[in-house]
Amino acid sequence: MNKYKYAIEIGGSYTKIYVRDNGFALCEPTLVSAEPSPQGYQIIGLGEKAKKMMGKTNDSVEVFSPVSNGQIKNYEYTKALLEYFFAKLDFKKNRDSCIVLINCGLSSKDKETVLTLMYEIGFKEVILLPSVFCSCIGAGKNISSTKANMVVNIGGANTDIAVINMNSILKGATLGLGGRAVDVAIANQIAYNHGLVIGLGTSEKLKNEVGSLYANDTLNMEVTGVDIESKVPRSYIISSTDLLSVLEPFFDEIIRSIDVTITSLPPEITQDIINNGVLFVGGMSKIAGLDNYLKKNFRYPFKIVEDGENVTILGAGKLLDDQDLLAKILENC
């Protein structure tokens, strides 16, 4: 009989929950909005509601993620956010058990914080599982094989790089590079080059709709911000080429880290990776032109996984239905 009901991915940008027998049940921004009061900061929005407040409230309201680089930076706000999400689902306190997906490089102290939080929310039993296992499973790879697979998960707050075989991680690393860093860099670049201050919500929209690694892409979008000098609203058309100088260094750094990882492996493992190709998943893997960029700048075979932003939580869903495989993985974690 299956034991674990929930799989949870608490990402820097989005929190996703898979429920056994019900499927992919929730995907909402990992965001909290709060404003000051005599009793301290009070929550006024969570998840999607908080995101809709970005750049549209008075200066006293803060919209932020209580999770960064896989770490819980603000315990109480994260707890409130997760309790809000689980209230939308058929969650039964002290009866249900869960798998929480974590980064490869999460410290023992941070793991303990996650465990404590999930137990306080009301889970009977909690397992922490490196998310890269689920990325491979979701992409259709056999992680029990003696042939190694390499996965690169470029998420909202960080990037996980891991080599997996025989249900264990041979080598894993977490980089503090993700989509939110790109959002900040885009906003900074537009302020510097065009004298226009835009919000991070606008930056994210630019990244998703105009961001491209094609040097000759003609995509563009009009944005409205505040002129740095006059302090009045002003519009400007941002093109894909405006964002290229942000995106290329971001992916260059990730490629360098992958190269360092591969060159540190035994020849037999490297050959497996060449045979199987490097898997690219995560929200940033859907940037236009990534395939073309990798062909020019990456010296190993690769595959950009379809639906890369959701493949990890979908892989976790498969694990909920395969308790035998989950047990084998946990023996090596």
JSON list of N, CA, C and O in Angstrom, two decimals, residues 148-187:
[
{"chain": "A", "resi": 148, "resn": "ALA", "atom": "N", "xyz": [25.38, 6.26, -15.96]},
{"chain": "A", "resi": 148, "resn": "ALA", "atom": "CA", "xyz": [25.15, 7.53, -15.29]},
{"chain": "A", "resi": 148, "resn": "ALA", "atom": "C", "xyz": [24.36, 8.51, -16.15]},
{"chain": "A", "resi": 148, "resn": "ALA", "atom": "O", "xyz": [24.48, 8.53, -17.38]},
{"chain": "A", "resi": 149, "resn": "ASN", "atom": "N", "xyz": [23.54, 9.31, -15.50]},
{"chain": "A", "resi": 149, "resn": "ASN", "atom": "CA", "xyz": [22.82, 10.41, -16.13]},
{"chain": "A", "resi": 149, "resn": "ASN", "atom": "C", "xyz": [23.21, 11.71, -15.46]},
{"chain": "A", "resi": 149, "resn": "ASN", "atom": "O", "xyz": [23.45, 11.75, -14.25]},
{"chain": "A", "resi": 150, "resn": "MET", "atom": "N", "xyz": [23.26, 12.78, -16.25]},
{"chain": "A", "resi": 150, "resn": "MET", "atom": "CA", "xyz": [23.55, 14.10, -15.69]},
{"chain": "A", "resi": 150, "resn": "MET", "atom": "C", "xyz": [22.35, 15.01, -15.94]},
{"chain": "A", "resi": 150, "resn": "MET", "atom": "O", "xyz": [21.80, 15.06, -17.03]},
{"chain": "A", "resi": 151, "resn": "VAL", "atom": "N", "xyz": [21.94, 15.71, -14.88]},
{"chain": "A", "resi": 151, "resn": "VAL", "atom": "CA", "xyz": [20.80, 16.62, -14.98]},
{"chain": "A", "resi": 151, "resn": "VAL", "atom": "C", "xyz": [21.20, 18.00, -14.48]},
{"chain": "A", "resi": 151, "resn": "VAL", "atom": "O", "xyz": [21.94, 18.13, -13.50]},
{"chain": "A", "resi": 152, "resn": "VAL", "atom": "N", "xyz": [20.71, 19.02, -15.19]},
{"chain": "A", "resi": 152, "resn": "VAL", "atom": "CA", "xyz": [20.95, 20.42, -14.82]},
{"chain": "A", "resi": 152, "resn": "VAL", "atom": "C", "xyz": [19.58, 21.07, -14.68]},
{"chain": "A", "resi": 152, "resn": "VAL", "atom": "O", "xyz": [18.86, 21.23, -15.66]},
{"chain": "A", "resi": 153, "resn": "ASN", "atom": "N", "xyz": [19.23, 21.42, -13.45]},
{"chain": "A", "resi": 153, "resn": "ASN", "atom": "CA", "xyz": [17.92, 22.01, -13.16]},
{"chain": "A", "resi": 153, "resn": "ASN", "atom": "C", "xyz": [18.10, 23.50, -12.89]},
{"chain": "A", "resi": 153, "resn": "ASN", "atom": "O", "xyz": [18.57, 23.90, -11.83]},
{"chain": "A", "resi": 154, "resn": "ILE", "atom": "N", "xyz": [17.72, 24.33, -13.87]},
{"chain": "A", "resi": 154, "resn": "ILE", "atom": "CA", "xyz": [17.89, 25.78, -13.76]},
{"chain": "A", "resi": 154, "resn": "ILE", "atom": "C", "xyz": [16.56, 26.36, -13.28]},
{"chain": "A", "resi": 154, "resn": "ILE", "atom": "O", "xyz": [15.65, 26.60, -14.07]},
{"chain": "A", "resi": 155, "resn": "GLY", "atom": "N", "xyz": [16.45, 26.57, -11.99]},
{"chain": "A", "resi": 155, "resn": "GLY", "atom": "CA", "xyz": [15.19, 26.97, -11.40]},
{"chain": "A", "resi": 155, "resn": "GLY", "atom": "C", "xyz": [15.08, 28.46, -11.15]},
{"chain": "A", "resi": 155, "resn": "GLY", "atom": "O", "xyz": [15.82, 29.27, -11.70]},
{"chain": "A", "resi": 156, "resn": "GLY", "atom": "N", "xyz": [14.14, 28.82, -10.28]},
{"chain": "A", "resi": 156, "resn": "GLY", "atom": "CA", "xyz": [13.89, 30.23, -10.02]},
{"chain": "A", "resi": 156, "resn": "GLY", "atom": "C", "xyz": [14.95, 30.88, -9.15]},
{"chain": "A", "resi": 156, "resn": "GLY", "atom": "O", "xyz": [15.30, 32.04, -9.36]},
{"chain": "A", "resi": 157, "resn": "ALA", "atom": "N", "xyz": [15.46, 30.15, -8.16]},
{"chain": "A", "resi": 157, "resn": "ALA", "atom": "CA", "xyz": [16.42, 30.74, -7.23]},
{"chain": "A", "resi": 157, "resn": "ALA", "atom": "C", "xyz": [17.82, 30.17, -7.38]},
{"chain": "A", "resi": 157, "resn": "ALA", "atom": "O", "xyz": [18.80, 30.81, -6.98]},
{"chain": "A", "resi": 158, "resn": "ASN", "atom": "N", "xyz": [17.95, 28.96, -7.92]},
{"chain": "A", "resi": 158, "resn": "ASN", "atom": "CA", "xyz": [19.27, 28.35, -8.03]},
{"chain": "A", "resi": 158, "resn": "ASN", "atom": "C", "xyz": [19.30, 27.33, -9.15]},
{"chain": "A", "resi": 158, "resn": "ASN", "atom": "O", "xyz": [18.28, 27.04, -9.78]},
{"chain": "A", "resi": 159, "resn": "THR", "atom": "N", "xyz": [20.48, 26.77, -9.35]},
{"chain": "A", "resi": 159, "resn": "THR", "atom": "CA", "xyz": [20.68, 25.74, -10.37]},
{"chain": "A", "resi": 159, "resn": "THR", "atom": "C", "xyz": [21.33, 24.53, -9.71]},
{"chain": "A", "resi": 159, "resn": "THR", "atom": "O", "xyz": [22.37, 24.65, -9.06]},
{"chain": "A", "resi": 160, "resn": "ASP", "atom": "N", "xyz": [20.70, 23.37, -9.87]},
{"chain": "A", "resi": 160, "resn": "ASP", "atom": "CA", "xyz": [21.26, 22.11, -9.37]},
{"chain": "A", "resi": 160, "resn": "ASP", "atom": "C", "xyz": [21.93, 21.37, -10.51]},
{"chain": "A", "resi": 160, "resn": "ASP", "atom": "O", "xyz": [21.34, 21.22, -11.59]},
{"chain": "A", "resi": 161, "resn": "ILE", "atom": "N", "xyz": [23.14, 20.89, -10.28]},
{"chain": "A", "resi": 161, "resn": "ILE", "atom": "CA", "xyz": [23.87, 20.08, -11.25]},
{"chain": "A", "resi": 161, "resn": "ILE", "atom": "C", "xyz": [24.20, 18.76, -10.56]},
{"chain": "A", "resi": 161, "resn": "ILE", "atom": "O", "xyz": [24.78, 18.75, -9.48]},
{"chain": "A", "resi": 162, "resn": "ALA", "atom": "N", "xyz": [23.79, 17.64, -11.18]},
{"chain": "A", "resi": 162, "resn": "ALA", "atom": "CA", "xyz": [24.02, 16.36, -10.51]},
{"chain": "A", "resi": 162, "resn": "ALA", "atom": "C", "xyz": [24.27, 15.24, -11.51]},
{"chain": "A", "resi": 162, "resn": "ALA", "atom": "O", "xyz": [23.74, 15.26, -12.62]},
{"chain": "A", "resi": 163, "resn": "VAL", "atom": "N", "xyz": [25.09, 14.29, -11.09]},
{"chain": "A", "resi": 163, "resn": "VAL", "atom": "CA", "xyz": [25.34, 13.06, -11.85]},
{"chain": "A", "resi": 163, "resn": "VAL", "atom": "C", "xyz": [24.78, 11.91, -11.01]},
{"chain": "A", "resi": 163, "resn": "VAL", "atom": "O", "xyz": [25.13, 11.75, -9.84]},
{"chain": "A", "resi": 164, "resn": "ILE", "atom": "N", "xyz": [23.90, 11.13, -11.62]},
{"chain": "A", "resi": 164, "resn": "ILE", "atom": "CA", "xyz": [23.16, 10.10, -10.89]},
{"chain": "A", "resi": 164, "resn": "ILE", "atom": "C", "xyz": [23.33, 8.74, -11.56]},
{"chain": "A", "resi": 164, "resn": "ILE", "atom": "O", "xyz": [23.26, 8.63, -12.79]},
{"chain": "A", "resi": 165, "resn": "ASN", "atom": "N", "xyz": [23.56, 7.71, -10.75]},
{"chain": "A", "resi": 165, "resn": "ASN", "atom": "CA", "xyz": [23.42, 6.33, -11.23]},
{"chain": "A", "resi": 165, "resn": "ASN", "atom": "C", "xyz": [23.19, 5.41, -10.04]},
{"chain": "A", "resi": 165, "resn": "ASN", "atom": "O", "xyz": [23.51, 5.74, -8.90]},
{"chain": "A", "resi": 166, "resn": "MET", "atom": "N", "xyz": [22.58, 4.27, -10.29]},
{"chain": "A", "resi": 166, "resn": "MET", "atom": "CA", "xyz": [22.30, 3.27, -9.27]},
{"chain": "A", "resi": 166, "resn": "MET", "atom": "C", "xyz": [21.63, 3.88, -8.04]},
{"chain": "A", "resi": 166, "resn": "MET", "atom": "O", "xyz": [22.01, 3.61, -6.91]},
{"chain": "A", "resi": 167, "resn": "ASN", "atom": "N", "xyz": [20.65, 4.76, -8.30]},
{"chain": "A", "resi": 167, "resn": "ASN", "atom": "CA", "xyz": [19.82, 5.37, -7.25]},
{"chain": "A", "resi": 167, "resn": "ASN", "atom": "C", "xyz": [20.60, 6.24, -6.27]},
{"chain": "A", "resi": 167, "resn": "ASN", "atom": "O", "xyz": [20.17, 6.44, -5.13]},
{"chain": "A", "resi": 168, "resn": "SER", "atom": "N", "xyz": [21.73, 6.76, -6.71]},
{"chain": "A", "resi": 168, "resn": "SER", "atom": "CA", "xyz": [22.50, 7.64, -5.83]},
{"chain": "A", "resi": 168, "resn": "SER", "atom": "C", "xyz": [23.12, 8.78, -6.64]},
{"chain": "A", "resi": 168, "resn": "SER", "atom": "O", "xyz": [23.25, 8.70, -7.86]},
{"chain": "A", "resi": 169, "resn": "ILE", "atom": "N", "xyz": [23.49, 9.85, -5.93]},
{"chain": "A", "resi": 169, "resn": "ILE", "atom": "CA", "xyz": [24.14, 10.99, -6.56]},
{"chain": "A", "resi": 169, "resn": "ILE", "atom": "C", "xyz": [25.65, 10.81, -6.46]},
{"chain": "A", "resi": 169, "resn": "ILE", "atom": "O", "xyz": [26.21, 10.78, -5.36]},
{"chain": "A", "resi": 170, "resn": "LEU", "atom": "N", "xyz": [26.30, 10.66, -7.61]},
{"chain": "A", "resi": 170, "resn": "LEU", "atom": "CA", "xyz": [27.75, 10.54, -7.64]},
{"chain": "A", "resi": 170, "resn": "LEU", "atom": "C", "xyz": [28.41, 11.88, -7.34]},
{"chain": "A", "resi": 170, "resn": "LEU", "atom": "O", "xyz": [29.43, 11.95, -6.66]},
{"chain": "A", "resi": 171, "resn": "LYS", "atom": "N", "xyz": [27.85, 12.92, -7.91]},
{"chain": "A", "resi": 171, "resn": "LYS", "atom": "CA", "xyz": [28.39, 14.27, -7.70]},
{"chain": "A", "resi": 171, "resn": "LYS", "atom": "C", "xyz": [27.24, 15.26, -7.86]},
{"chain": "A", "resi": 171, "resn": "LYS", "atom": "O", "xyz": [26.46, 15.16, -8.81]},
{"chain": "A", "resi": 172, "resn": "GLY", "atom": "N", "xyz": [27.12, 16.18, -6.92]},
{"chain": "A", "resi": 172, "resn": "GLY", "atom": "CA", "xyz": [26.05, 17.16, -6.99]},
{"chain": "A", "resi": 172, "resn": "GLY", "atom": "C", "xyz": [26.49, 18.51, -6.46]},
{"chain": "A", "resi": 172, "resn": "GLY", "atom": "O", "xyz": [27.34, 18.59, -5.56]},
{"chain": "A", "resi": 173, "resn": "ALA", "atom": "N", "xyz": [25.95, 19.57, -7.03]},
{"chain": "A", "resi": 173, "resn": "ALA", "atom": "CA", "xyz": [26.28, 20.92, -6.60]},
{"chain": "A", "resi": 173, "resn": "ALA", "atom": "C", "xyz": [25.08, 21.84, -6.83]},
{"chain": "A", "resi": 173, "resn": "ALA", "atom": "O", "xyz": [24.28, 21.61, -7.73]},
{"chain": "A", "resi": 174, "resn": "THR", "atom": "N", "xyz": [24.97, 22.86, -6.00]},
{"chain": "A", "resi": 174, "resn": "THR", "atom": "CA", "xyz": [23.93, 23.85, -6.16]},
{"chain": "A", "resi": 174, "resn": "THR", "atom": "C", "xyz": [24.57, 25.22, -6.34]},
{"chain": "A", "resi": 174, "resn": "THR", "atom": "O", "xyz": [25.38, 25.65, -5.52]},
{"chain": "A", "resi": 175, "resn": "LEU", "atom": "N", "xyz": [24.20, 25.89, -7.43]},
{"chain": "A", "resi": 175, "resn": "LEU", "atom": "CA", "xyz": [24.69, 27.24, -7.72]},
{"chain": "A", "resi": 175, "resn": "LEU", "atom": "C", "xyz": [23.61, 28.25, -7.35]},
{"chain": "A", "resi": 175, "resn": "LEU", "atom": "O", "xyz": [22.43, 28.01, -7.59]},
{"chain": "A", "resi": 176, "resn": "GLY", "atom": "N", "xyz": [24.03, 29.37, -6.80]},
{"chain": "A", "resi": 176, "resn": "GLY", "atom": "CA", "xyz": [23.07, 30.43, -6.47]},
{"chain": "A", "resi": 176, "resn": "GLY", "atom": "C", "xyz": [22.70, 31.26, -7.68]},
{"chain": "A", "resi": 176, "resn": "GLY", "atom": "O", "xyz": [22.75, 32.50, -7.63]},
{"chain": "A", "resi": 177, "resn": "LEU", "atom": "N", "xyz": [22.35, 30.59, -8.76]},
{"chain": "A", "resi": 177, "resn": "LEU", "atom": "CA", "xyz": [21.97, 31.26, -10.00]},
{"chain": "A", "resi": 177, "resn": "LEU", "atom": "C", "xyz": [20.62, 30.72, -10.46]},
{"chain": "A", "resi": 177, "resn": "LEU", "atom": "O", "xyz": [20.46, 29.52, -10.62]},
{"chain": "A", "resi": 178, "resn": "GLY", "atom": "N", "xyz": [19.66, 31.61, -10.63]},
{"chain": "A", "resi": 178, "resn": "GLY", "atom": "CA", "xyz": [18.34, 31.19, -11.09]},
{"chain": "A", "resi": 178, "resn": "GLY", "atom": "C", "xyz": [17.61, 32.32, -11.76]},
{"chain": "A", "resi": 178, "resn": "GLY", "atom": "O", "xyz": [18.14, 33.41, -11.96]},
{"chain": "A", "resi": 179, "resn": "GLY", "atom": "N", "xyz": [16.37, 32.05, -12.11]},
{"chain": "A", "resi": 179, "resn": "GLY", "atom": "CA", "xyz": [15.58, 33.02, -12.86]},
{"chain": "A", "resi": 179, "resn": "GLY", "atom": "C", "xyz": [15.38, 34.34, -12.15]},
{"chain": "A", "resi": 179, "resn": "GLY", "atom": "O", "xyz": [15.31, 35.40, -12.79]},
{"chain": "A", "resi": 180, "resn": "ARG", "atom": "N", "xyz": [15.29, 34.31, -10.83]},
{"chain": "A", "resi": 180, "resn": "ARG", "atom": "CA", "xyz": [15.08, 35.57, -10.09]},
{"chain": "A", "resi": 180, "resn": "ARG", "atom": "C", "xyz": [16.31, 36.47, -10.18]},
{"chain": "A", "resi": 180, "resn": "ARG", "atom": "O", "xyz": [16.18, 37.70, -10.22]},
{"chain": "A", "resi": 181, "resn": "ALA", "atom": "N", "xyz": [17.50, 35.87, -10.23]},
{"chain": "A", "resi": 181, "resn": "ALA", "atom": "CA", "xyz": [18.71, 36.67, -10.41]},
{"chain": "A", "resi": 181, "resn": "ALA", "atom": "C", "xyz": [18.69, 37.36, -11.78]},
{"chain": "A", "resi": 181, "resn": "ALA", "atom": "O", "xyz": [19.16, 38.50, -11.92]},
{"chain": "A", "resi": 182, "resn": "VAL", "atom": "N", "xyz": [18.15, 36.66, -12.77]},
{"chain": "A", "resi": 182, "resn": "VAL", "atom": "CA", "xyz": [18.03, 37.25, -14.11]},
{"chain": "A", "resi": 182, "resn": "VAL", "atom": "C", "xyz": [17.04, 38.42, -14.08]},
{"chain": "A", "resi": 182, "resn": "VAL", "atom": "O", "xyz": [17.29, 39.47, -14.69]},
{"chain": "A", "resi": 183, "resn": "ASP", "atom": "N", "xyz": [15.93, 38.26, -13.34]},
{"chain": "A", "resi": 183, "resn": "ASP", "atom": "CA", "xyz": [14.95, 39.34, -13.22]},
{"chain": "A", "resi": 183, "resn": "ASP", "atom": "C", "xyz": [15.61, 40.61, -12.66]},
{"chain": "A", "resi": 183, "resn": "ASP", "atom": "O", "xyz": [15.39, 41.72, -13.16]},
{"chain": "A", "resi": 184, "resn": "VAL", "atom": "N", "xyz": [16.39, 40.43, -11.60]},
{"chain": "A", "resi": 184, "resn": "VAL", "atom": "CA", "xyz": [17.08, 41.57, -10.97]},
{"chain": "A", "resi": 184, "resn": "VAL", "atom": "C", "xyz": [18.07, 42.20, -11.94]},
{"chain": "A", "resi": 184, "resn": "VAL", "atom": "O", "xyz": [18.14, 43.43, -12.07]},
{"chain": "A", "resi": 185, "resn": "ALA", "atom": "N", "xyz": [18.82, 41.36, -12.65]},
{"chain": "A", "resi": 185, "resn": "ALA", "atom": "CA", "xyz": [19.82, 41.87, -13.60]},
{"chain": "A", "resi": 185, "resn": "ALA", "atom": "C", "xyz": [19.17, 42.63, -14.74]},
{"chain": "A", "resi": 185, "resn": "ALA", "atom": "O", "xyz": [19.71, 43.65, -15.21]},
{"chain": "A", "resi": 186, "resn": "ILE", "atom": "N", "xyz": [18.01, 42.16, -15.21]},
{"chain": "A", "resi": 186, "resn": "ILE", "atom": "CA", "xyz": [17.29, 42.87, -16.28]},
{"chain": "A", "resi": 186, "resn": "ILE", "atom": "C", "xyz": [16.85, 44.25, -15.79]},
{"chain": "A", "resi": 186, "resn": "ILE", "atom": "O", "xyz": [17.03, 45.26, -16.49]},
{"chain": "A", "resi": 187, "resn": "ALA", "atom": "N", "xyz": [16.28, 44.30, -14.60]},
{"chain": "A", "resi": 187, "resn": "ALA", "atom": "CA", "xyz": [15.84, 45.59, -14.05]},
{"chain": "A", "resi": 187, "resn": "ALA", "atom": "C", "xyz": [17.02, 46.55, -13.89]},
{"chain": "A", "resi": 187, "resn": "ALA", "atom": "O", "xyz": [16.92, 47.74, -14.22]}
]
